[in-house]
Short mmCIF file of C-alpha atoms in Angstrom, two decimals:
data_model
loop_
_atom_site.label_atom_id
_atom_site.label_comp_id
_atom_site.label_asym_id
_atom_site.label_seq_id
_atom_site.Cartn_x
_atom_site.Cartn_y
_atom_site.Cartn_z
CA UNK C 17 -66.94 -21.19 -14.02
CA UNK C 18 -66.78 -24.16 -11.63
CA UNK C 19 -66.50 -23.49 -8.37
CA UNK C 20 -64.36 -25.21 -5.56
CA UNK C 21 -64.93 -29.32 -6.51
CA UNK C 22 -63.80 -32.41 -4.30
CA UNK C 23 -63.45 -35.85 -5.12
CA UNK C 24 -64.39 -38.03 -3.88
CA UNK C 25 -67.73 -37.26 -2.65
CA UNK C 26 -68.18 -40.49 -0.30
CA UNK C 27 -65.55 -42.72 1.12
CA UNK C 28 -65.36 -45.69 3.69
CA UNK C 29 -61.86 -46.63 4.88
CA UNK C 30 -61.26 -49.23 7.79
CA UNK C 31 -59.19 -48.88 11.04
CA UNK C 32 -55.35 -48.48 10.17
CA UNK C 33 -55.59 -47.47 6.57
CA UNK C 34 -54.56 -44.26 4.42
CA UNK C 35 -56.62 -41.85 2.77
CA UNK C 36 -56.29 -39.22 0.16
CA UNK C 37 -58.97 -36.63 -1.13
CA UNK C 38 -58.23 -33.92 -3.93
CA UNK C 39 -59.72 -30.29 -3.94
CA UNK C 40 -59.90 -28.14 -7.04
CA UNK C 41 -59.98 -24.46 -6.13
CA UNK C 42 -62.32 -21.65 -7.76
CA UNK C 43 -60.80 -20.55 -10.99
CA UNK C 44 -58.27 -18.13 -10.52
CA UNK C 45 -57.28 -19.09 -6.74
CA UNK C 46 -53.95 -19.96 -5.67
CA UNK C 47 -54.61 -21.30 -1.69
CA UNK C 48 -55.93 -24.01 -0.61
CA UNK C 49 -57.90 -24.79 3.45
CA UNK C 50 -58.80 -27.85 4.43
CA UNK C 51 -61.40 -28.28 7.03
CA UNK C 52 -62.90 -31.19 9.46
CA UNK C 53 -66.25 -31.28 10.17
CA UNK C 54 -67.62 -33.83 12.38
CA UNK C 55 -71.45 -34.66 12.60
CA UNK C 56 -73.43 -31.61 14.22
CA UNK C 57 -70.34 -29.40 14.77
CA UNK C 58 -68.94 -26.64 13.21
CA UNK C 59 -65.72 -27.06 10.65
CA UNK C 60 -62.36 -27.16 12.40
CA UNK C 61 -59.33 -26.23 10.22
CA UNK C 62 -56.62 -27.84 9.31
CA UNK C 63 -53.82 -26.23 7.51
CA UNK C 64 -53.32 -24.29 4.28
CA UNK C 65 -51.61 -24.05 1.32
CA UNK C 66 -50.13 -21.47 -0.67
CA UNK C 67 -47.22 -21.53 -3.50
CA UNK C 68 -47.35 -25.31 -2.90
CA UNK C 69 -46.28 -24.81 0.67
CA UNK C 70 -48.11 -25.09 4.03
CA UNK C 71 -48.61 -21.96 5.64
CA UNK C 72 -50.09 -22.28 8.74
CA UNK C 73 -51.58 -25.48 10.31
CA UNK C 74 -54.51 -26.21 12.95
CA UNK C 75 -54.16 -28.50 16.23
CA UNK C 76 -54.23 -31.45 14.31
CA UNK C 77 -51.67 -34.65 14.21
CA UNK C 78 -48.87 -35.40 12.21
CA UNK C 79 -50.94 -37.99 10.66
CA UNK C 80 -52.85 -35.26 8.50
CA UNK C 81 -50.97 -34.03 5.68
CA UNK C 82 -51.13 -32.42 2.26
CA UNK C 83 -49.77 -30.99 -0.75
CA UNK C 84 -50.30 -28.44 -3.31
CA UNK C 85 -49.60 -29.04 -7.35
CA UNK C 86 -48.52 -26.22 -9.06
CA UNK C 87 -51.89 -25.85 -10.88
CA UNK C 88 -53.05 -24.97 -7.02
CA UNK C 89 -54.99 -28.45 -6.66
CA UNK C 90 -54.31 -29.70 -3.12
CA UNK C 91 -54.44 -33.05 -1.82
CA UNK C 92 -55.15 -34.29 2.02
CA UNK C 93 -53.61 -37.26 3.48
CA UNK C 94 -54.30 -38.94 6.45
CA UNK C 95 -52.37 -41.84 7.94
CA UNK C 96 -53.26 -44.31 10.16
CA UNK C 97 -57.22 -43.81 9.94
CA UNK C 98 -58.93 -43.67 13.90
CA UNK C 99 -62.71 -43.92 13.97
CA UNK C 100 -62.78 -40.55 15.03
CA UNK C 101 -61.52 -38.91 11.63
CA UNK C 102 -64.74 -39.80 10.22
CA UNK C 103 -66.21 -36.68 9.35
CA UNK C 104 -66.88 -34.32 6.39
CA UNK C 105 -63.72 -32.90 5.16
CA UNK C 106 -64.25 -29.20 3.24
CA UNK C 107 -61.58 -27.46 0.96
CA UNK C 108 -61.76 -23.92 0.55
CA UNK C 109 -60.05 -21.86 -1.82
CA UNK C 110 -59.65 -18.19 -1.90
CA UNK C 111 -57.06 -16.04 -3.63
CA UNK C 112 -53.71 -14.76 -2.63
CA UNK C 113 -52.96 -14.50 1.02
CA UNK C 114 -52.22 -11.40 0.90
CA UNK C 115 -55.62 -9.71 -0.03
CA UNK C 116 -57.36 -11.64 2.51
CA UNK C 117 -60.56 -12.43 -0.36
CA UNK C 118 -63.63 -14.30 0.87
CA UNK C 119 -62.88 -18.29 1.12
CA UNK C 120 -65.31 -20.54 -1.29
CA UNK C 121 -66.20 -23.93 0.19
CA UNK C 122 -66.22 -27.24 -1.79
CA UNK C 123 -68.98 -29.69 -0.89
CA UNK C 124 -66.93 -31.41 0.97
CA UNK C 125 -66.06 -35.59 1.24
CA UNK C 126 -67.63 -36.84 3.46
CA UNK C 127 -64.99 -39.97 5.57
CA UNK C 128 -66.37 -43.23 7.14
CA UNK C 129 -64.15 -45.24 9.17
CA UNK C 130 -65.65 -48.63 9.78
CA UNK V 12 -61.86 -24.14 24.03
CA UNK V 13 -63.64 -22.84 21.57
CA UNK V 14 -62.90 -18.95 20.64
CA UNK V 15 -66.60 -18.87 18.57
CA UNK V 16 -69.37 -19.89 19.91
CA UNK V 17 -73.73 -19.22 19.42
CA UNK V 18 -76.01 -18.73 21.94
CA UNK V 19 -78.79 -21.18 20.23
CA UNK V 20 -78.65 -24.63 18.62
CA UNK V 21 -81.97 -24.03 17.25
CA UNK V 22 -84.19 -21.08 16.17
CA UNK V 23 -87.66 -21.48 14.48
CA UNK V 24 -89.21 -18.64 12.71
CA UNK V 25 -92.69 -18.13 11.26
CA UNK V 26 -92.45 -17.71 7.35
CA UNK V 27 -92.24 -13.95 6.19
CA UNK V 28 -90.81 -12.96 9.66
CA UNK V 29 -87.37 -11.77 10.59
CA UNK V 30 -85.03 -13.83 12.82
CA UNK V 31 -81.71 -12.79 14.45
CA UNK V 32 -78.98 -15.34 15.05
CA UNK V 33 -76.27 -14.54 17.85
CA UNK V 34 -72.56 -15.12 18.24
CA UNK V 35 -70.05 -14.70 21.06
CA UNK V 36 -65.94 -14.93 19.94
CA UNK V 37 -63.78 -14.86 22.64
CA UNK V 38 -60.66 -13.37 20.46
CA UNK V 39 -60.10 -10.00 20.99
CA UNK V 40 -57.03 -10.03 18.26
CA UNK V 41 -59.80 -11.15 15.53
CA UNK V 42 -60.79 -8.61 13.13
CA UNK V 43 -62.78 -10.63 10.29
CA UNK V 44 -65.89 -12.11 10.36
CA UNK V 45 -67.97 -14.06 8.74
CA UNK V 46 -71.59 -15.89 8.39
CA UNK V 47 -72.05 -19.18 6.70
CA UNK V 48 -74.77 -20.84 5.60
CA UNK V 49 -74.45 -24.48 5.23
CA UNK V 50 -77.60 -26.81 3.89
CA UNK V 51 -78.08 -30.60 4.29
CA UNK V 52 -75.06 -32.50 2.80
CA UNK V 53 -73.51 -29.13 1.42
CA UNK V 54 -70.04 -27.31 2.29
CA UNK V 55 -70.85 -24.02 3.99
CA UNK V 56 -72.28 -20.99 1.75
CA UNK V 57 -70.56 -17.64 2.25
CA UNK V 58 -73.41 -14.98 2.93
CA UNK V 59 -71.55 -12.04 4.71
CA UNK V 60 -68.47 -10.66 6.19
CA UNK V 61 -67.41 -7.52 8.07
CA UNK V 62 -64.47 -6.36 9.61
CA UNK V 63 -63.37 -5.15 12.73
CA UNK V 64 -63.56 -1.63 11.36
CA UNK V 65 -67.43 -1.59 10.60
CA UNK V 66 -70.25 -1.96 13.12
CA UNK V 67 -72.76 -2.92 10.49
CA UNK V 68 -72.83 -4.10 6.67
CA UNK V 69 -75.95 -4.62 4.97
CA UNK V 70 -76.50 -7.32 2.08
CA UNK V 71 -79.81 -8.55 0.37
CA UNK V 72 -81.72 -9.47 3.06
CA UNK V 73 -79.32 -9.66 5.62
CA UNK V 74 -78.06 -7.56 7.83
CA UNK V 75 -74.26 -8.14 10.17
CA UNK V 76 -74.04 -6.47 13.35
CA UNK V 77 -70.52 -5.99 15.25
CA UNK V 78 -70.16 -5.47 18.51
CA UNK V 79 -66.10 -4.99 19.52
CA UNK V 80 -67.40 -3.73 23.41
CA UNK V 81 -68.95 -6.88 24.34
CA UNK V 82 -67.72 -9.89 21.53
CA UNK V 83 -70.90 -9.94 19.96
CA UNK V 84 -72.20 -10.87 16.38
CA UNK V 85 -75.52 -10.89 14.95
CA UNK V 86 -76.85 -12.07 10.97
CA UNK V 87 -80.39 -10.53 11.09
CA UNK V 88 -82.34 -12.15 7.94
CA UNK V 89 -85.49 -10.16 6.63
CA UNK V 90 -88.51 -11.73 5.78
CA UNK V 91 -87.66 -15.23 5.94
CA UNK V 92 -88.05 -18.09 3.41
CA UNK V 93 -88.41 -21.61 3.18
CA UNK V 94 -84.72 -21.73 1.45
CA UNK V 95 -83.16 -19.71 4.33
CA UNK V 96 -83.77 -23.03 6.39
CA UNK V 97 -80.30 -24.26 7.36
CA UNK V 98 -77.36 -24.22 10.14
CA UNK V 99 -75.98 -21.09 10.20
CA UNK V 100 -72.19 -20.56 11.49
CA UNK V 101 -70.31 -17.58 12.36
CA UNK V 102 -66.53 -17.61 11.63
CA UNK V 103 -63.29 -15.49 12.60
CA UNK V 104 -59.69 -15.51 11.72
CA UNK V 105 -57.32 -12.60 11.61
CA UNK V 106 -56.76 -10.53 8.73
CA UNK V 107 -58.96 -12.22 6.49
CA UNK V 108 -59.06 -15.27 3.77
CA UNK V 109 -59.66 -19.06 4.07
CA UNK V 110 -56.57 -19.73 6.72
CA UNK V 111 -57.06 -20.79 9.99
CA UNK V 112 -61.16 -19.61 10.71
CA UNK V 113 -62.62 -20.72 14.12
CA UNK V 114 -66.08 -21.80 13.44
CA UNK V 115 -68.99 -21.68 16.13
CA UNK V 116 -71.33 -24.98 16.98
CA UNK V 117 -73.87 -23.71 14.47
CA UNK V 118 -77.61 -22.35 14.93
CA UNK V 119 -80.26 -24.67 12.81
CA UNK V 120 -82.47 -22.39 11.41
CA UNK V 121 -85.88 -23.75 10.60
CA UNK V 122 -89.09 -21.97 9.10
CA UNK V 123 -92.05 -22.86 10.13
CA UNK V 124 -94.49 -22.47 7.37
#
């Protein structure tokens, strides 16, 4: 049973460009978290996803955005790229809002902006 | 500011000894918990949880403490091994789940040998 997977593992994106990273969820999950974690800090989040809808979202900018398929894969966008949104972004799935279930993390891909 | 936070960036522990790593949230509304363990260039391993209606759980080889009075967490790991070497993050949200956990700075746990 695979567990939460991310592609792609490594990326390097210049100044001004657009980004987009996948997330696979643990079989039998239905939402989606995705995370920032910069160098030597701890993961900040950034919004959610559940029945393909975003469900509650972190203090970050417009320029972050996402999606959910109805297979529960979720994508993040980011628009825009700033040196500062390099960092390792983590996807976490877990299963059904509701029951509140312990949240799996991906490995993570990790973002260079050059 | 941050509503998670842990009292030491760094904690070294003899092999085969016990170590106890420390949390302060500032969120009185919060009422799940977690610890993460998260290795070199790996996303952040669940160990343990507990919520805010336990003051202790026990798992294998580690121990969470709650403490509602004063905002305090604790993972105590028994008998330490060269594998338990990592950073070590506590975590809070309310009610549970993936959505919207405030993670603390992180303690790097290292064993000496």
């Amino acid at each position: 049973d695979a567990g939460v997977t991310q592609s792609p593992t490594h990326l390097i994106k210049t100044r001004g460009q657009q980004v987009t990273l996948r997330c696979s969820p643990k079989s039998g999950h239905d939402t989606v978290s995705w995370y920032q974690q910069a160098l030597g800090q701890g993961p900040q989040f950034i919004f959610q996803y559940y029945e393909e809808e975003e469900r509650q979202r972190g203090n970050f900018p417009d320029r972050f955005s996402g999606h959910q398929f109805p297979n529960y894969s979720s994508e993040l966008n980011v628009n825009a790229l700033l040196l500062g949104d390099s960092a390792l972004y983590l996807c976490a799935s877990s299963l059904d809002v509701s029951m509140n279930t312990e949240a799996f993390f991906g490995q993570g891909t990790r973002l260079t902006v050059v | 500011g941050e509503s998670v936070g842990l009292h030491l960036p760094t904690l070294s522990v003899q092999e085969g000894d016990n170590s106890i790593i420390n949390c302060a949230y500032s969120n009185s509304a919060s009422d799940y918990f977690i610890w993460y363990k998260q290795e070199s260039g790996k996303g952040p391993q669940f160990i343990i949880d507990i919520r805010s209606n336990m003051d202790k759980r026990q798992g294998q080889r580690v121990t969470v403490l709650l403490n509602k009075t004063v905002k305090h967490l604790s993972l105590q790991i028994a008998a330490t091994q060269p594998g338990d070497s990592a950073v070590y993050f506590c975590a809070e949200n309310i009610g549970g789940g993936a959505d919207g956990l405030t993670f603390g700075k992180g303690t790097h746990l290292i064993i000496q040998p």
